[in-house]
Coordinates of C-alpha atoms in Angstrom, one line a residue:
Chain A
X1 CA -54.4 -46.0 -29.3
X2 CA -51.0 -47.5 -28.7
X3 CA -49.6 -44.8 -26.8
X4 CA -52.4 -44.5 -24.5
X5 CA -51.3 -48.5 -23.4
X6 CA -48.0 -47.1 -23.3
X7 CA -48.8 -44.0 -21.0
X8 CA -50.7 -45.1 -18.8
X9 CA -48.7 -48.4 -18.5
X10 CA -45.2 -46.9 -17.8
X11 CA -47.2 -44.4 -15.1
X12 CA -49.0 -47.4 -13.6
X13 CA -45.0 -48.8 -13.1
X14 CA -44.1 -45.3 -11.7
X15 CA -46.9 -45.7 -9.1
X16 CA -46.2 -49.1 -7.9
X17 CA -42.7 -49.0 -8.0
X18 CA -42.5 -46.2 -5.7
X19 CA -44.6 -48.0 -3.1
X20 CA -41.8 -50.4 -2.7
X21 CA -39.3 -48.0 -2.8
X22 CA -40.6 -45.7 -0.8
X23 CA -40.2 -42.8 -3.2
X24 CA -43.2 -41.0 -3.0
X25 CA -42.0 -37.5 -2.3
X26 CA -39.7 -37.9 -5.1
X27 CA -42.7 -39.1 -7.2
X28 CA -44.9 -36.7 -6.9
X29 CA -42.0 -34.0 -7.3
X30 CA -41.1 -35.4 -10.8
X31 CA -44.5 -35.1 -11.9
X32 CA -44.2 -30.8 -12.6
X33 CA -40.1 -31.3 -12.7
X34 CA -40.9 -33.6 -16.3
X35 CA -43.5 -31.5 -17.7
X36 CA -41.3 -28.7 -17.3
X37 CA -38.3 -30.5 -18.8
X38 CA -40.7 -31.4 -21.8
X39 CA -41.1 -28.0 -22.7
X40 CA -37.3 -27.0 -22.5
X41 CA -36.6 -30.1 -24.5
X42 CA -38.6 -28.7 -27.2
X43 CA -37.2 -25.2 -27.2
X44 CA -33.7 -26.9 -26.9
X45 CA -34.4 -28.4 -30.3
X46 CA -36.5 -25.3 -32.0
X47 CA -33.5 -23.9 -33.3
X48 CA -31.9 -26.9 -35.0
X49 CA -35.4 -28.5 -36.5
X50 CA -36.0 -24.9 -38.3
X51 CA -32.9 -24.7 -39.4
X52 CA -32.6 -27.8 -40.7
X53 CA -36.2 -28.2 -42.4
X54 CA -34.4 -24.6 -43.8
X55 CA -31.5 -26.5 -45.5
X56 CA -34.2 -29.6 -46.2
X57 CA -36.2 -26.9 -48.8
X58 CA -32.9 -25.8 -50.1
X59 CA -31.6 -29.6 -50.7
X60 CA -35.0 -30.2 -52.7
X61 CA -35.0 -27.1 -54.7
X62 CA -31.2 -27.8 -55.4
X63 CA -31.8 -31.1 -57.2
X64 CA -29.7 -32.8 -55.0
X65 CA -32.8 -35.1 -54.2
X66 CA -32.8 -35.6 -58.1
X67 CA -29.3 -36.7 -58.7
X68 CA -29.3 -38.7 -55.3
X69 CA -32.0 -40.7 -56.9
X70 CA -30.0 -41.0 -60.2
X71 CA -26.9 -42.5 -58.1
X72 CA -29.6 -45.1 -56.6
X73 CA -31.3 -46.5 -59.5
X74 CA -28.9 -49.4 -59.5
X75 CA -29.4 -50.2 -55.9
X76 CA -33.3 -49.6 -56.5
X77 CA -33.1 -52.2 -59.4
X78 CA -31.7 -55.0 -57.0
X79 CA -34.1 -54.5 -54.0
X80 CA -37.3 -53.7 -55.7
X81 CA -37.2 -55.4 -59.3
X82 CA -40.5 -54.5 -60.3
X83 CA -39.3 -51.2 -60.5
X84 CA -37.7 -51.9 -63.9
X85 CA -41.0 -51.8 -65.7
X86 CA -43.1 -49.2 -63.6
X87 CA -40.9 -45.5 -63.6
X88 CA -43.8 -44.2 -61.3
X89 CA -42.8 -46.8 -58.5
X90 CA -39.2 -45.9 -59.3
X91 CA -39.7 -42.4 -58.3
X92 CA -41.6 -42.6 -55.4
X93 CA -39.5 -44.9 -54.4
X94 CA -36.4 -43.2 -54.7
X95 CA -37.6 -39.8 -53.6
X96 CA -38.7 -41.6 -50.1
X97 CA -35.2 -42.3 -49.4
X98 CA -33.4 -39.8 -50.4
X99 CA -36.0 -37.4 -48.2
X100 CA -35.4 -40.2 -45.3
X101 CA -31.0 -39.6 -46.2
X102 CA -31.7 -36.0 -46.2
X103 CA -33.8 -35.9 -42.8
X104 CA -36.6 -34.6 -44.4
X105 CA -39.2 -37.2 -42.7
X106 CA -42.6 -35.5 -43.9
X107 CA -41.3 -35.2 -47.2
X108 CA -40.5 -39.1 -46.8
X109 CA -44.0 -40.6 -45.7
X110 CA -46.4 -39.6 -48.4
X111 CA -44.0 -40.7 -50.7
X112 CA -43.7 -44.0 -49.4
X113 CA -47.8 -44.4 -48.8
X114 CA -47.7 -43.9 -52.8
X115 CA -45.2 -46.4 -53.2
X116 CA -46.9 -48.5 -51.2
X117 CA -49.9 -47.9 -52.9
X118 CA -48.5 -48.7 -56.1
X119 CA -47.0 -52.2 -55.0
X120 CA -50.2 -53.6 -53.4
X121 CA -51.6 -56.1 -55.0
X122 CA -54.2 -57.3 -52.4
X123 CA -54.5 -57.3 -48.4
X124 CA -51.6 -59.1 -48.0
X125 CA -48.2 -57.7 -47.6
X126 CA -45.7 -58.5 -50.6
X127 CA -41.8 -59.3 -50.4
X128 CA -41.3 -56.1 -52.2
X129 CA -43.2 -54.2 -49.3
X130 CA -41.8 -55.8 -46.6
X131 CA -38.6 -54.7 -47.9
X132 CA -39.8 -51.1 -48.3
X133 CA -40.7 -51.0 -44.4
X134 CA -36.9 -52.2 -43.6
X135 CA -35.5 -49.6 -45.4
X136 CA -37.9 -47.2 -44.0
X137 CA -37.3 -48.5 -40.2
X138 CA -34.0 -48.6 -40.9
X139 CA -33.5 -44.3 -41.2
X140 CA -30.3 -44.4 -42.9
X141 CA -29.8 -40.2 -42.2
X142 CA -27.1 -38.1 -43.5
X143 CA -27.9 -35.6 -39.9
X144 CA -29.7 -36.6 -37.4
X145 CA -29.8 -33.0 -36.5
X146 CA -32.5 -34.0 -33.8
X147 CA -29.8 -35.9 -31.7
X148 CA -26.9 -33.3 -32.8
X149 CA -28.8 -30.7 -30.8
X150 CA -29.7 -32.5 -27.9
X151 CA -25.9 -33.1 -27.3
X152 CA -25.2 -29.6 -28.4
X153 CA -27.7 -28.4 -25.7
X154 CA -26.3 -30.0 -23.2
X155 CA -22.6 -28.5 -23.4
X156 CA -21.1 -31.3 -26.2
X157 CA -17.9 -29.4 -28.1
X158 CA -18.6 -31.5 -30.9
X159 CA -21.8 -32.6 -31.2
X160 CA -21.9 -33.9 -35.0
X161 CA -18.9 -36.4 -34.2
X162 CA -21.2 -39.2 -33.9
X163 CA -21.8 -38.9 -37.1
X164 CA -19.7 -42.2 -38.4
X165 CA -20.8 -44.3 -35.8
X166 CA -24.3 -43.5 -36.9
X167 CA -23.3 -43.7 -40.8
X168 CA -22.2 -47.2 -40.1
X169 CA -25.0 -47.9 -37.8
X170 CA -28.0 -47.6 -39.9
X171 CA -26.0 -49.2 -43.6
X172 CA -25.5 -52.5 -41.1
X173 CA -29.0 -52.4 -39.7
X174 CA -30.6 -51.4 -43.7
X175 CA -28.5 -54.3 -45.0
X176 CA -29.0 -56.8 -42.0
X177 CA -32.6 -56.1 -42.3
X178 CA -32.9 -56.3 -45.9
X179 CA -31.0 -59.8 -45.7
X180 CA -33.4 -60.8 -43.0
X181 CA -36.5 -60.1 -45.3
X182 CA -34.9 -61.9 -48.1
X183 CA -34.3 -64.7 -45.7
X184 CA -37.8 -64.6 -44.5
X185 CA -39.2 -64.3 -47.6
X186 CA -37.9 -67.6 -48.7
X187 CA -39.3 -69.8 -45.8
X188 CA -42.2 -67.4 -44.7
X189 CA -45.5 -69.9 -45.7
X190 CA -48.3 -67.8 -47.2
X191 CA -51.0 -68.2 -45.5
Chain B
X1 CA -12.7 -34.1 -40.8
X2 CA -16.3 -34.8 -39.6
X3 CA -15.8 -30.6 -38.7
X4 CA -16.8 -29.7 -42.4
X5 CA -19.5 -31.8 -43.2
X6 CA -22.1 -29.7 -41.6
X7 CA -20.7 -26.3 -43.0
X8 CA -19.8 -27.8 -46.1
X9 CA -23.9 -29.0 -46.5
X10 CA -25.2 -25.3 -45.4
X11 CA -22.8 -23.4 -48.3
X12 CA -23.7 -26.2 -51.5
X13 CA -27.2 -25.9 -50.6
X14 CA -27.5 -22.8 -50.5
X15 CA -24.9 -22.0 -53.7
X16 CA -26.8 -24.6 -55.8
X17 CA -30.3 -23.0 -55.5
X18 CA -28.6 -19.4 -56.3
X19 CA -26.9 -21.0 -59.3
X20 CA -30.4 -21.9 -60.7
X21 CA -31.4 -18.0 -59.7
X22 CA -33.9 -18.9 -56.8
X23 CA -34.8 -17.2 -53.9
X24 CA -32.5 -19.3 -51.1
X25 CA -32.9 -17.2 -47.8
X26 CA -37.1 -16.9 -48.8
X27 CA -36.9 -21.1 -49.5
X28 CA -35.0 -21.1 -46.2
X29 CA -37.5 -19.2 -44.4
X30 CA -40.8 -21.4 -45.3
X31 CA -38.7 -24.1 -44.6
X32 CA -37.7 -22.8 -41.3
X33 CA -41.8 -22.1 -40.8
X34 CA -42.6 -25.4 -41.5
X35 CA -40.2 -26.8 -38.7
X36 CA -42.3 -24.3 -36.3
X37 CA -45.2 -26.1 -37.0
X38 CA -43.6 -29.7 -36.5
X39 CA -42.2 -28.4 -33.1
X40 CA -45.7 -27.4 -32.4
X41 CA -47.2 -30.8 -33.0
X42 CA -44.3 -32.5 -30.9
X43 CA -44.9 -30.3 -27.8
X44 CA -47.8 -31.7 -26.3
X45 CA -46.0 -35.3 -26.8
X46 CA -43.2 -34.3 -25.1
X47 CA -44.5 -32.7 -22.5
X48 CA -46.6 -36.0 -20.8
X49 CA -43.7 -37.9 -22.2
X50 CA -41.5 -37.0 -20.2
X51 CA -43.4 -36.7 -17.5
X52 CA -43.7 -40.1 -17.4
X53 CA -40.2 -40.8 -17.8
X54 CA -39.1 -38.4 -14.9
X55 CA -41.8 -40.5 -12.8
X56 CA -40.4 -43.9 -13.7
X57 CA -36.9 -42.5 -12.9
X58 CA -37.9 -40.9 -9.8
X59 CA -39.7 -44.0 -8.7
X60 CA -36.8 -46.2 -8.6
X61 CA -38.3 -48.5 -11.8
X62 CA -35.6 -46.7 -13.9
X63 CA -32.4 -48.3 -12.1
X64 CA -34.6 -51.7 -11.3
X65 CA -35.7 -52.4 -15.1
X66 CA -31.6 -52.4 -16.0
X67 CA -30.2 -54.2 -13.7
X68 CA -33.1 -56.8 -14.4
X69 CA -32.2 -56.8 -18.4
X70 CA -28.1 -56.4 -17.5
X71 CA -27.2 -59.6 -18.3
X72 CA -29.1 -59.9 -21.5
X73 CA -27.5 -56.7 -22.7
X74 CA -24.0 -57.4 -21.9
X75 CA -24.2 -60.4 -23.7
X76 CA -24.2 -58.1 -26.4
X77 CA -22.4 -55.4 -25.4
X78 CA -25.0 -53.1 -25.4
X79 CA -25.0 -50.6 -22.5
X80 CA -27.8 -51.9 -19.8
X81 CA -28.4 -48.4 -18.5
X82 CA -30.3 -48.0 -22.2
X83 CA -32.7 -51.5 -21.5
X84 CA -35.8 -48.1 -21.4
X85 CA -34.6 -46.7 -24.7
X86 CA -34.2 -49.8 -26.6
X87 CA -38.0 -51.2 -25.1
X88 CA -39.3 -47.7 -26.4
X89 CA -37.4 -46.6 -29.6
X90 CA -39.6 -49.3 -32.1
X91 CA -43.3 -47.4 -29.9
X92 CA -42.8 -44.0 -30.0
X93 CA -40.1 -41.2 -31.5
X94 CA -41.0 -38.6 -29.1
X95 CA -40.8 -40.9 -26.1
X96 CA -37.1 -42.3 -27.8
X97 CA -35.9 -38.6 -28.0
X98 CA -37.6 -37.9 -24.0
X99 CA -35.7 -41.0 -22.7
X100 CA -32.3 -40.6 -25.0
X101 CA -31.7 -36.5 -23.8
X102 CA -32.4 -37.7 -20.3
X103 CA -29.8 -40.2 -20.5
X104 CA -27.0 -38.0 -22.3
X105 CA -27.8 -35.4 -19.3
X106 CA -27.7 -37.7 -16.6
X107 CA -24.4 -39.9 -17.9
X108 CA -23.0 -36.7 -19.7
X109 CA -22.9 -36.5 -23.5
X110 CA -19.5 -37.6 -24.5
X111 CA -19.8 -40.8 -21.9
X112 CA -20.1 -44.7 -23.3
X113 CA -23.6 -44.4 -22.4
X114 CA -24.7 -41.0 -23.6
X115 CA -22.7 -41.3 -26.5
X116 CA -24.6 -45.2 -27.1
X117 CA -28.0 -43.0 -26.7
X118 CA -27.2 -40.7 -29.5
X119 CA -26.1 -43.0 -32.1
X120 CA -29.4 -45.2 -31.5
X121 CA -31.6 -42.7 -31.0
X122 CA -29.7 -41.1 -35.0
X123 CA -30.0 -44.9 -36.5
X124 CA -32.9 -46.3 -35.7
X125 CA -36.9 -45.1 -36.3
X126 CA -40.2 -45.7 -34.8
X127 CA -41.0 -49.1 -35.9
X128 CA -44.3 -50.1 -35.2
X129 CA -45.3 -46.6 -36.0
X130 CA -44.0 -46.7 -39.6
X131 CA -45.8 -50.0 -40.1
X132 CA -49.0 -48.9 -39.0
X133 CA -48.9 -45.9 -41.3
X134 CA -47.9 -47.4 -44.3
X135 CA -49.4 -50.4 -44.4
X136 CA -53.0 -48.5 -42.7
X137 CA -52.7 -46.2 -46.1
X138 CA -51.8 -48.8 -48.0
X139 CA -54.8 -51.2 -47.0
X140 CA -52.3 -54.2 -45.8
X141 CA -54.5 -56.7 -43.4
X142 CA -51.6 -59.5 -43.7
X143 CA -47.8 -57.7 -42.6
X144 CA -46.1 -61.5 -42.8
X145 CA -42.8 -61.5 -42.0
X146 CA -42.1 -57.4 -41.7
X147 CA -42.5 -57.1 -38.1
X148 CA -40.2 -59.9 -37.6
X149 CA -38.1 -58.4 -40.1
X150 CA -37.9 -54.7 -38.8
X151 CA -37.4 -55.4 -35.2
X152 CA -34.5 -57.4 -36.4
X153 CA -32.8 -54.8 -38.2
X154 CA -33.6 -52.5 -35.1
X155 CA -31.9 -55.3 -33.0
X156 CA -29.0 -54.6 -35.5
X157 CA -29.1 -50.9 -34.7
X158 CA -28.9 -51.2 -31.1
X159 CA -26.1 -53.6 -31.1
X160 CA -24.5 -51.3 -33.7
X161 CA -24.3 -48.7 -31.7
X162 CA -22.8 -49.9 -29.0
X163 CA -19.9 -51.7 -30.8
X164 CA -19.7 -48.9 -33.1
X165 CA -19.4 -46.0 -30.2
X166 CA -17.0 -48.6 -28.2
X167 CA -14.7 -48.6 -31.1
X168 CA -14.5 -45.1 -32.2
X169 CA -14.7 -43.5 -29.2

C-alpha cells in the first residue's frame, strides 16, 4: 500500500513540476523511454542474479553457511544473550545472517520471521528484536552482485572494486546501529 | 587484490560441494532457475519504477529536489546529486536499484557520484520494508525505538559511503 503513496506521489511531482518548467514534451517522452529502460535494467542484471543465486546453492550445500555460523556464535552471544539458553534461536539466528553475508536474501527472510517468532514475547517489540531489524537493515553483504552488474553493464573495468568501501560501509552502519539500539533501549520509556 | 575475491569465491564453492561428492553444476543450475524466477517478480516493479524516475528527471524535479537538500548534504559530505536515492533507499529496493543505475549512467560509473550510488545502494537495505515484514509475521503492534534505530544506521550508511568512496577512490 506504501508504494502505491509512493508512485503516484513522485508522478504527481513529475506532472507539476513540468508545468513550471515547461517540460512537457520531455515529460511525456520519458514516459515510454523509462518503461523501456526498466526492462533493459532487468535483462542487464539477469545474468549476474542467476549466477549468483548459482554460487548462493553451492555456498549452502558447501557448509560454508555452517561454519560461518560457528565463527559467529561469540558475536551472537553478545548481541542476543538469550541465545545462550535457546539453540533453536541461535540457529535461525545465525543462518539469517550468514544468508544476508552471502547475498542470499530469500534464504535470509524466513529465517529471520522464525527468529522473530521465537523472541516475541507479546505485541510489543523487545530490545533483542529491535536489534535483529538493525542487523537486518543494516545488509552487511560479502557481493552485492546486484550493484557489481549494474556498473559492469554500463562499461566499468572493474566493477567489484567497491567492494571495501562497501565492506567498511555496512560494519560502521551494523555497529552504529546496534550502538544506537542499545542506547535507545536504555532511555526508550515503555509505554 | 580485490581482482581474486570474486574468482576465488566461484572455484571454493564449487570444489567444496565436489569434495562432499555432490552434484555442483545440477545445484548450480536450480540455483540459477530460482534467480529467473526472482527477476521475474522484479520486472513489473522495475518497469513503472522507472518510469517514474525518468518522469521526475525529465520534468526538471530531479535537479530542483538537490539543489533544495545541497546544503544539508554537504554538511555531511554526502554527494547532493543522490538527495532521490537517499529519500527512497529505506521505501523500496527496486525503486533504490531504478534511481542508483540511472545515476551511475548519467555521472559515469567510476565518477564521485556514481561511485557514492553503488556503495549505498551495496550497504544499505529497504528499511521500512524489512520492518513491516518481520514484525507483520511476527505479530509486533509496538516497533519502540527500531524505526528510530534503523534509519539511524541507514543515516550511517549513506554518510559512509560517501567518506568511504572519497577516501579510497
Amino acid at each position: 500500500m506504501v508504494m502505491s503513496w509512493v508512485w503516484t506521489g513522485l508522478v504527481l511531482i513529475s506532472v507539476v513540476f513540468s508545468l513550471f518548467t515547461g517540460q512537457g514534451q520531455a515529460l511525456s517522452a520519458s514516459v515510454v523511454q523509462g518503461a523501456q529502460a526498466g526492462v533493459a535494467l532487468a535483462v542487464s542484471l539477469a545474468g549476474s542474479i542467476c549466477l549468483w543465486t548459482g554460487i548462493g546453492k553451492l555456498m549452502e550445500h558447501a557448509g560454508i553457511t555452517q561454519w560461518l555460523a560457528q565463527l559467529l556464535r561469540p558475536l551472537l552471544h553478545r548481541i542476543f544473550p538469550s541465545t545462550k539458553q535457546d539453540p533453536a534461536l541461535a540457529g535461525d539466528l545465525s543462518a539469517n545472517i550468514c544468508a544476508n553475508f552471502l547475498g542470499l536474501g530469500n534464504a535470509a527472510t524466513p529465517m529471520g520471521i522464525s527468529a522473530a517468532r521465537r523472541m516475541k514475547k507479546d505485541s510489543t517489540a523487545t530490545d533483542e528484536l529491535c536489534r535483529l531489524i538493525v542487523l537486518n537493515t543494516a545488509s552487511i553483504q560479502l557481493i552485492p552482485a546486484n550493484v557489481a552488474a549494474v556498473r559492469s553493464n554500463l562499461g566499468c573495468t572493474a566493477p567489484f572494486d567497491i567492494l571495501p568501501a562497501v565492506w567498511i560501509t555496512s560494519l560502521c552502519s551494523a555497529g552504529l546501529g546496534l550502538t544506537a539500539a542499545w542506547f535507545l533501549g536504555k532511555v526508550w520509556k515503555n509505554d | 587484490m580485490t581482482d581474486y575475491i570474486v574468482p576465488l569465491i566461484l572455484l571454493l564453492s564449487s570444489a567444496l560441494v565436489l569434495r562432499k561428492k555432490e552434484n555442483s553444476y545440477d545445484l548450480m543450475l536450480q540455483g540459477a532457475a530460482e534467480g529467473l524466477r526472482l527477476l521475474a517478480s522484479i520486472l513489473p516493479a522495475l518497469i513503472f519504477l522507472l518510469t517514474a524516475v525518468y518522469m521526475l528527471r525529465a520534468s526538471g524535479a530531479m535537479e530542483i529536489l538537490s539543489s533544495f537538500f545541497s546544503p544539508v548534504f554537504s554538511v555531511f559530505g554526502i554527494p547532493p546529486q543522490t538527495a532521490m536515492l537517499v529519500m527512497i533507499r529505506p521505501i523500496s529496493g527496486s525503486a533504490a536499484l531504478a534511481v542508483g543505475a540511472e545515476l551511475m549512467a548519467e555521472y559515469g560509473v567510476d565518477s564521485l557520484v556514481g561511485r557514492t550510488a553503488a556503495v549505498m545502494l551495496g550497504s544499505t537495505e529497504t528499511t521500512f520494508y524489512t520492518i513491516s515484514v518481520y514484525f507483520g509475521a511476527a505479530g509486533i503492534k509496538k516497533t519502540r525505538y527500531t524505526l528510530p534505530a534503523a534509519l539511524f544506521s541507514d543515516f550511517v550508511g549513506f554518510f559512509m559511503a560517501s567518506l568511504t568512496v572519497r577516501l579510497l577512490f
